Short mmCIF file of C-alpha atoms and ligand atoms in Angstrom, two decimals:
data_model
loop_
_atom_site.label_atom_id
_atom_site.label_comp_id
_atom_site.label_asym_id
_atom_site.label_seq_id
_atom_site.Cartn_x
_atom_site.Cartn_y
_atom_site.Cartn_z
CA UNK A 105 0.00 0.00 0.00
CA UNK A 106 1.97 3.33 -1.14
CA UNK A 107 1.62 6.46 1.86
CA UNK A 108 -1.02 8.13 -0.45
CA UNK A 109 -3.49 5.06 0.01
CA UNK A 110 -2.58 4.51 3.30
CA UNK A 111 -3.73 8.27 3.92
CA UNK A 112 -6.73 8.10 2.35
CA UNK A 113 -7.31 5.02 4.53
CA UNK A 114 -7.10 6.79 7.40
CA UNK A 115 -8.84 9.43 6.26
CA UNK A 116 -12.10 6.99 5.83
CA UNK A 117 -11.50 5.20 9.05
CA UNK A 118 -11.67 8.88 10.43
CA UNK A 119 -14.89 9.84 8.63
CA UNK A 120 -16.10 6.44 9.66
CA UNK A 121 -16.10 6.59 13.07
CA UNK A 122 -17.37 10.64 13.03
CA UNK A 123 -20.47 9.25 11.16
CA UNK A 124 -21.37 6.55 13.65
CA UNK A 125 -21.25 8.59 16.63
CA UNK A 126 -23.84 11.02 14.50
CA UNK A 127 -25.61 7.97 14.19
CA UNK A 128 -26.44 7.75 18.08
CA UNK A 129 -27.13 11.57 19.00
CA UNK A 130 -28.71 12.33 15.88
CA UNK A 131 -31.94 10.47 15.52
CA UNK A 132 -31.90 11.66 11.06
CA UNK A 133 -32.68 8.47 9.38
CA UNK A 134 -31.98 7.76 6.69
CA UNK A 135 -28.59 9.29 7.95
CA UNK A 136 -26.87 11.59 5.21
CA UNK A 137 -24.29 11.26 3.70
CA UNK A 138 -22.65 14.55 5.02
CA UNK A 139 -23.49 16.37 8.52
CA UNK A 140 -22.25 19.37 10.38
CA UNK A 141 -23.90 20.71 13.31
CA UNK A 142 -23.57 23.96 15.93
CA UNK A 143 -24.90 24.67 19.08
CA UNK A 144 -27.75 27.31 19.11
CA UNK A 145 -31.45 27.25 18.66
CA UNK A 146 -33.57 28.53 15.98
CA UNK A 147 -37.27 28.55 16.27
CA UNK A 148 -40.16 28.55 13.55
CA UNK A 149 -42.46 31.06 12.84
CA UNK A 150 -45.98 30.04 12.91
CA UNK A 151 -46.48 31.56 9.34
CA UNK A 152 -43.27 28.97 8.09
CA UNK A 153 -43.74 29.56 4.47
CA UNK A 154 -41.99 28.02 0.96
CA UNK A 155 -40.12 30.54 -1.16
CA UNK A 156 -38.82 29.62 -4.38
CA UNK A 157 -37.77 32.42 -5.76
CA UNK A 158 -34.50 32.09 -8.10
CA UNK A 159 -35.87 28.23 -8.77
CA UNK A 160 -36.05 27.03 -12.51
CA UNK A 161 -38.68 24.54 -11.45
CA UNK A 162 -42.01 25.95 -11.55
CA UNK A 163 -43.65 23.14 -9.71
CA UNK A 164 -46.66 23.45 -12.02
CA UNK A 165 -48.01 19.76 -10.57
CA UNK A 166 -47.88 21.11 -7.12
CA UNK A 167 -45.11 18.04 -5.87
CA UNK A 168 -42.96 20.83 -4.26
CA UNK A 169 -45.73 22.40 -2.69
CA UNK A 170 -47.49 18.98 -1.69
CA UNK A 171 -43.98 17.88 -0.17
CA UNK A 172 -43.71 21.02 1.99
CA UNK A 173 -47.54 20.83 3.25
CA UNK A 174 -46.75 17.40 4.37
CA UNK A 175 -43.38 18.11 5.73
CA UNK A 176 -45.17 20.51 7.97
CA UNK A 177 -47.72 18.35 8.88
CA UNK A 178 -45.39 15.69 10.16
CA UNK A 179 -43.35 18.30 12.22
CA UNK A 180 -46.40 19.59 14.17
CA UNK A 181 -47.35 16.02 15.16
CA UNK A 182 -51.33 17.40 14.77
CA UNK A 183 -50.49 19.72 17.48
CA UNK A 184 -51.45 23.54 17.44
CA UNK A 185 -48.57 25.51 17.54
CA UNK A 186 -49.31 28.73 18.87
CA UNK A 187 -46.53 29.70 21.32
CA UNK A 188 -45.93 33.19 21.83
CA UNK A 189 -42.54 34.09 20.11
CA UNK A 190 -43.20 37.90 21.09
CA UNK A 191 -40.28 37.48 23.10
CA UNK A 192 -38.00 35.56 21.01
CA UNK A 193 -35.02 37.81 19.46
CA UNK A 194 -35.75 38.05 15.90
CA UNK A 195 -32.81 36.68 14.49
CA UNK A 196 -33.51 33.48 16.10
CA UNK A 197 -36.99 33.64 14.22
CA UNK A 198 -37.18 31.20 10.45
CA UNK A 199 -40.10 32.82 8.37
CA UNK A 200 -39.72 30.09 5.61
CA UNK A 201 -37.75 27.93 3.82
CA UNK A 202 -35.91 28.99 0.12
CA UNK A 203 -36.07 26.13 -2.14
CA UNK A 204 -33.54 26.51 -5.12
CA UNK A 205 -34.57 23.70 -8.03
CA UNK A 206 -31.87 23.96 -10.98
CA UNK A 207 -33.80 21.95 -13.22
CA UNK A 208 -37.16 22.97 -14.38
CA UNK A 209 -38.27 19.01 -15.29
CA UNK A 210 -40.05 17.07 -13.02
CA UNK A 211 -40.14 13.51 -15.15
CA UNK A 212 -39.43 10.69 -12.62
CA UNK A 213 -36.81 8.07 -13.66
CA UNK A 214 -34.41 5.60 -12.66
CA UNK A 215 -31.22 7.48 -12.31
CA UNK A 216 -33.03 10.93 -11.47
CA UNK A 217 -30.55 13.01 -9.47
CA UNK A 218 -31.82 12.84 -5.90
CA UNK A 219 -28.99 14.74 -4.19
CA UNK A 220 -29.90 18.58 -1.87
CA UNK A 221 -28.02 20.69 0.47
CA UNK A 222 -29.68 21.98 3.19
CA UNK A 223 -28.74 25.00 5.12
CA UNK A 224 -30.23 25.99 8.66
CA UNK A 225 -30.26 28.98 8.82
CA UNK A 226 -29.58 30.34 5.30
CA UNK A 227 -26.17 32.42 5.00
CA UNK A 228 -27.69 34.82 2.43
CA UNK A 229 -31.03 34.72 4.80
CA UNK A 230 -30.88 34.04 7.90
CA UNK A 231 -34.37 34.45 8.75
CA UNK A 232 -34.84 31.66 6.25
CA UNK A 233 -33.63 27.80 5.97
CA UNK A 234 -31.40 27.17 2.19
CA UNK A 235 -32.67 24.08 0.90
CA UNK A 236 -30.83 23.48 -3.05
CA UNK A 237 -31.08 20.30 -5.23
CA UNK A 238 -30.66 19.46 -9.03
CA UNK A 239 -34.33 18.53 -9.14
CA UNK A 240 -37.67 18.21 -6.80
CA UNK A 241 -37.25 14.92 -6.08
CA UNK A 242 -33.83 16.19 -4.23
CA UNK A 243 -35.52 18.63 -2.83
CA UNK A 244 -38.40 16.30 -1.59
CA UNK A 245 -35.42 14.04 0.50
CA UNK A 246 -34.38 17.81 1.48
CA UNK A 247 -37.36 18.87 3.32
CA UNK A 248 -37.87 14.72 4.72
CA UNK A 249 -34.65 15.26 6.29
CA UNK A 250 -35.40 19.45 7.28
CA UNK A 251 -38.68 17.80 8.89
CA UNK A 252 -36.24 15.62 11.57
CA UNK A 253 -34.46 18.35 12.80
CA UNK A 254 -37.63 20.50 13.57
CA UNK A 255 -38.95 19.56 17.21
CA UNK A 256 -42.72 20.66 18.67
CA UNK A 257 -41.70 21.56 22.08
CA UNK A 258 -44.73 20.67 24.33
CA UNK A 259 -44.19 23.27 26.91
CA UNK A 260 -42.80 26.07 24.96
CA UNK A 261 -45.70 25.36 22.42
CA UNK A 262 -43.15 26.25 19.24
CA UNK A 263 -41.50 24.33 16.75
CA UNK A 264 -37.86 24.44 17.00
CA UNK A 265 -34.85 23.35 15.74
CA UNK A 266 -31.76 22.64 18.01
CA UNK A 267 -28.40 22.57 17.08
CA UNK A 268 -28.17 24.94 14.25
CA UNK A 269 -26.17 25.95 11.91
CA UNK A 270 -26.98 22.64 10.23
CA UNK A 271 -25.19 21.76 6.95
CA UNK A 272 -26.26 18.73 5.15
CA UNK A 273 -24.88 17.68 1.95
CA UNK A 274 -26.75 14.57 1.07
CA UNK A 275 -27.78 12.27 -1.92
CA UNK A 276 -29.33 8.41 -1.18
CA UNK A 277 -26.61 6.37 -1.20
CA UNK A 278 -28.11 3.66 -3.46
CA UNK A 279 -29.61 4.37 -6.66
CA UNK A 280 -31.96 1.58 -6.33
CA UNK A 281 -33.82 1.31 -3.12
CA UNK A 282 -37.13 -0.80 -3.16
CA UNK A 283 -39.93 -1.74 -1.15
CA UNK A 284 -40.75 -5.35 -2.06
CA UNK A 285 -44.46 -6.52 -1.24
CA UNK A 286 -45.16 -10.35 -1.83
CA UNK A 287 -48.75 -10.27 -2.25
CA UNK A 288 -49.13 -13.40 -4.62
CA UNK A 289 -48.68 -15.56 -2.13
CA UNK A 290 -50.57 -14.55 0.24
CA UNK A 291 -54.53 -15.48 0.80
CA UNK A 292 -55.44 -12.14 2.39
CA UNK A 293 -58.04 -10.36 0.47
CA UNK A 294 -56.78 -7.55 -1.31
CA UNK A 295 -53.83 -7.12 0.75
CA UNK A 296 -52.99 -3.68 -0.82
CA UNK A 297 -55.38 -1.28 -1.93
CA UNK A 298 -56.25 2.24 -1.95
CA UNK A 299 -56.50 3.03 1.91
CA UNK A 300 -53.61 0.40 2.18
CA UNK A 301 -51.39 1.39 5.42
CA UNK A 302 -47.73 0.30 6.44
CA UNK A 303 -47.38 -0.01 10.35
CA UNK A 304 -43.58 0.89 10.41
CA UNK A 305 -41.08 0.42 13.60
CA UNK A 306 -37.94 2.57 12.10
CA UNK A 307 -35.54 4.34 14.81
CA UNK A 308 -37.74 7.84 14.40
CA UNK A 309 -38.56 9.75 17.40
CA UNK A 310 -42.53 10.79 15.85
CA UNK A 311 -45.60 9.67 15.31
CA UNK A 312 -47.26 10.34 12.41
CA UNK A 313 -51.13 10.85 11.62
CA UNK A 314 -53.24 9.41 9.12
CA UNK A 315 -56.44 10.19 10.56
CA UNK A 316 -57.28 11.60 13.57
CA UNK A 317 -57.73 8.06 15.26
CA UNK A 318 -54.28 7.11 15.03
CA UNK A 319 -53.03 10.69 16.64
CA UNK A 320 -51.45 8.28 19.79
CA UNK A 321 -49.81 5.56 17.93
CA UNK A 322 -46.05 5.15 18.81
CA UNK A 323 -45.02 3.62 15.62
CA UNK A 324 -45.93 5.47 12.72
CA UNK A 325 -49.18 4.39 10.62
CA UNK A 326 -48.76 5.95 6.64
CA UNK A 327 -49.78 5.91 3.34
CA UNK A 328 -47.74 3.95 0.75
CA UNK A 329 -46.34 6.44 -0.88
CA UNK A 330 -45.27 8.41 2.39
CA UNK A 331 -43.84 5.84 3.26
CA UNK A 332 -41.84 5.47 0.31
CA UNK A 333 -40.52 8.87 0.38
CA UNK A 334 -39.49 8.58 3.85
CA UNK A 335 -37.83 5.99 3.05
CA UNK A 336 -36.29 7.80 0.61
CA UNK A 337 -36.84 5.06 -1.62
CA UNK A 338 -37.61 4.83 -5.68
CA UNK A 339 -38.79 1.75 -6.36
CA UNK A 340 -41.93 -0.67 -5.54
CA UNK A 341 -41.59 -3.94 -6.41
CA UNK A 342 -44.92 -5.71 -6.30
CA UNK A 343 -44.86 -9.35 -6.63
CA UNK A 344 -47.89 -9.90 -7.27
CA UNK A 345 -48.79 -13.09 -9.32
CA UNK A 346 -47.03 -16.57 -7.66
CA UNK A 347 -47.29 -20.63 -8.53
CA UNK A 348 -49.97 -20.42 -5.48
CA UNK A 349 -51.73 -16.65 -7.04
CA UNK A 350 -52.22 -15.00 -10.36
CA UNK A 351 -54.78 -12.40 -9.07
CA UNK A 352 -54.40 -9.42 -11.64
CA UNK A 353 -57.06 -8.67 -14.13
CA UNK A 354 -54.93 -9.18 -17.58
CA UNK A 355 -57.41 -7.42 -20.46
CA UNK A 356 -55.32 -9.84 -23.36
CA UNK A 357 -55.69 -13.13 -20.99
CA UNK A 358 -59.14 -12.42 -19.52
CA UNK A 359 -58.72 -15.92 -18.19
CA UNK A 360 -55.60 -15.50 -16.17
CA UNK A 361 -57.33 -14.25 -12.82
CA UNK A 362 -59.49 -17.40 -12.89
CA UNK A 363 -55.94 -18.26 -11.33
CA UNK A 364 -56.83 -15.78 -8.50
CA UNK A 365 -57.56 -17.45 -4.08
CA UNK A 366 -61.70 -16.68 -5.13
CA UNK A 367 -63.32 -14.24 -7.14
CA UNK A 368 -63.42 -11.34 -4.80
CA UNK A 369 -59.27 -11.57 -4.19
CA UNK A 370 -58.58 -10.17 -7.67
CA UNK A 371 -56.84 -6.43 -8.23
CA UNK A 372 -58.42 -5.02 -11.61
CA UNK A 373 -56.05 -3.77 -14.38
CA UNK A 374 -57.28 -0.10 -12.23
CA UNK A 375 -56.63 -0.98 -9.15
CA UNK A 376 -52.98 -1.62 -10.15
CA UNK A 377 -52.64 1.51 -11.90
CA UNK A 378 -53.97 3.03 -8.75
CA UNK A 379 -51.59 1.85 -6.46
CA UNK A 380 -48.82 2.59 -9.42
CA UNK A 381 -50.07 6.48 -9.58
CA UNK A 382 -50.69 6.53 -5.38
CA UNK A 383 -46.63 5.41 -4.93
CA UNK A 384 -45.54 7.84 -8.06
CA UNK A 385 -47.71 10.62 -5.85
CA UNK A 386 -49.53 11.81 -8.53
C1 NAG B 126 -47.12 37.39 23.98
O1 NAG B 126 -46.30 37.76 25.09
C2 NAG B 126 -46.17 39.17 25.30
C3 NAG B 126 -45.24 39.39 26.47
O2 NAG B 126 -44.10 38.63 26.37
C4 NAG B 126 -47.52 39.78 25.54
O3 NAG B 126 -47.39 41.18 25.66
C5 NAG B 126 -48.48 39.46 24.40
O4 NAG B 126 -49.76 39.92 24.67
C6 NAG B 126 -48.53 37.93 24.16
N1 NAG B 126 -49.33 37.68 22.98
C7 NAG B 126 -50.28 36.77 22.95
C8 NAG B 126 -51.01 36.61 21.64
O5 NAG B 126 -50.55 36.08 23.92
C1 NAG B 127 -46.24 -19.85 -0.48
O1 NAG B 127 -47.01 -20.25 0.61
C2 NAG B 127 -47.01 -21.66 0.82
C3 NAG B 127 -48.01 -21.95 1.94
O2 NAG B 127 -48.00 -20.98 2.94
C4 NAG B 127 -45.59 -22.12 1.17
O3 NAG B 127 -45.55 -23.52 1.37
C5 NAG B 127 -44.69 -21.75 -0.01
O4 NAG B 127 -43.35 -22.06 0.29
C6 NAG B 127 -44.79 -20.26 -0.34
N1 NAG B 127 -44.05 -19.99 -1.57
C7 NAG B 127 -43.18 -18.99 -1.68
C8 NAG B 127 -42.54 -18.83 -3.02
O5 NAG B 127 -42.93 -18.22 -0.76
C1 NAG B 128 -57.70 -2.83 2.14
O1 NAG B 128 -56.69 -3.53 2.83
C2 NAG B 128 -56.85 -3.49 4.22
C3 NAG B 128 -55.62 -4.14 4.83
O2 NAG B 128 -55.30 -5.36 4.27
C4 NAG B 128 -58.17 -4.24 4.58
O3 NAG B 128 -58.36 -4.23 5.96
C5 NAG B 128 -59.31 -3.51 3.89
O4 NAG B 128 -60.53 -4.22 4.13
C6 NAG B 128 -59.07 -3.42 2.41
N1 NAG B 128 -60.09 -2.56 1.81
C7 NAG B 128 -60.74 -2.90 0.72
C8 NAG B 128 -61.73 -1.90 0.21
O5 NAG B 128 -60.56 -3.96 0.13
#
């Protein structure tokens, strides 16, 4: 091994063991790839608003927008969050959130560049987090990962967010990262459909709602394609017909589903493209 290798080596060892103990304190899942983090506290404004000015996307299908209502929705836990900041210094007061999309395409691919930078607070504007990606589906893990540093503080009433300045550089660190639901095998009527939910136990501090029923729940009850993108994930892999199964309605093979556990455990050609439009979040 020549000294140059034997550098770098060290070097990774180093950034190895700085990751895993950001592992333990941090509680960001999935953990990014790169993490700095100070010592103050910022806190949020209960008018938090998206600014995108500068962006080259123009979110005409509302993703960015959708992403940032939701991302909001998971930090205030279904709280009301109506501290009283009156006595908060200013500059320690985020109004919003500048998202900066360089590209102004939104078509969803394999290979789609999924990496952001996120910046609490902004340099340029402090009063404001710096969220920046290549496209909205960066931007999308961006605010996912903004939405774990943000904290509802119970007593205080406020969102906050402790330990800033934050800088994370980040990008999913495989470019093919799948949910895999064996269905075909499996008797259970219908065993994904429209108001289809995932109970999850992931190490996340939250709970998230569906509906107001499931406000309590420690582990986190969601929609398919939340849970996807919290997952930060791309694909679904649906294995859906098996030796024991072939439920699907096929329009060329109308015979095929006669393959199916009974006549009422069948998915119609819609209901598939239902599920495939629910996890693409259209
Ligand atoms: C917020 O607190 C300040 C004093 O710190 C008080 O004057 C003001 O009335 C409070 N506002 C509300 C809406 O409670
Ligand atoms: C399908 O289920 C049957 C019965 O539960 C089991 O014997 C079989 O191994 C399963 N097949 C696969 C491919 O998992
Ligand atoms: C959808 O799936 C859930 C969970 O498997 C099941 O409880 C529910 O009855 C199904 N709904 C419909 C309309 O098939």
């Amino acid at each position: 091994m020549g000294l140059k290798s034997a550098w770098l080596l060290v070097v990774f060892l180093f950034l190895g063991v700085a990751v895993a103990e950001n592992v333990d304190k941090l509680n960001i899942w999935p953990m990014p790839k790169w993490v700095s983090k100070g010592h103050k506290r910022v806190y949020l404004s209960p008018d938090f608003e998206l600014d995108t000015d500068g962006s080259k996307y123009s979110d005409g299908s509302g993703i960015l927008k959708d992403g940032f209502t939701r991302m909001l929705d998971v930090v205030k836990v279904a709280h009301v969050v109506d501290g009283n900041l009156s006595s908060v210094d200013k500059s320690f007061i985020i109004k919003g959130i500048h998202v900066v999309i360089f590209s102004p395409g939104d078509q969803l691919q394999y290979g789609v560049d999924e990496s952001y930078k996120l910046l609490v607070p902004s340099p340029e504007m402090p009063d404001h987090v710096h969220l920046e990606a290549q496209t909205v589906y960066g931007a999308l893990h961006g605010l996912q990962t903004f939405s774990q540093l943000c904290h509802f503080n119970l007593r205080t009433k406020v969102i906050e967010v402790p330990m800033v300045p934050w800088t994370i550089i980040d990008q999913p660190r495989f470019s093919y990262r799948g949910l895999l639901i064996a269905s075909g095998n499996n008797s259970d009527s219908c065993s994904i459909n429209k108001t289809w939910r995932w109970d999850v136990d992931f190490p996340c501090r939250r709970c998230y709602k569906v509906d107001k029923k499931l406000l309590k729940c420690k582990t986190p009850v969601i929609g398919l394609y939340e849970f996807t993108l919290l997952h930060m994930q791309n694909v679904l892999h649906w294995h859906i017909v098996d030796t024991q199964s072939f439920p699907l309605e096929m329009p060329s093979y109308p015979k095929l589903w006669d393959g199916a556990y009974s006549v009422s455990e069948r998915y119609t050609f819609s209901d598939a493209a239902e599920i495939v439009r629910q996890v693409a979040g259209q």
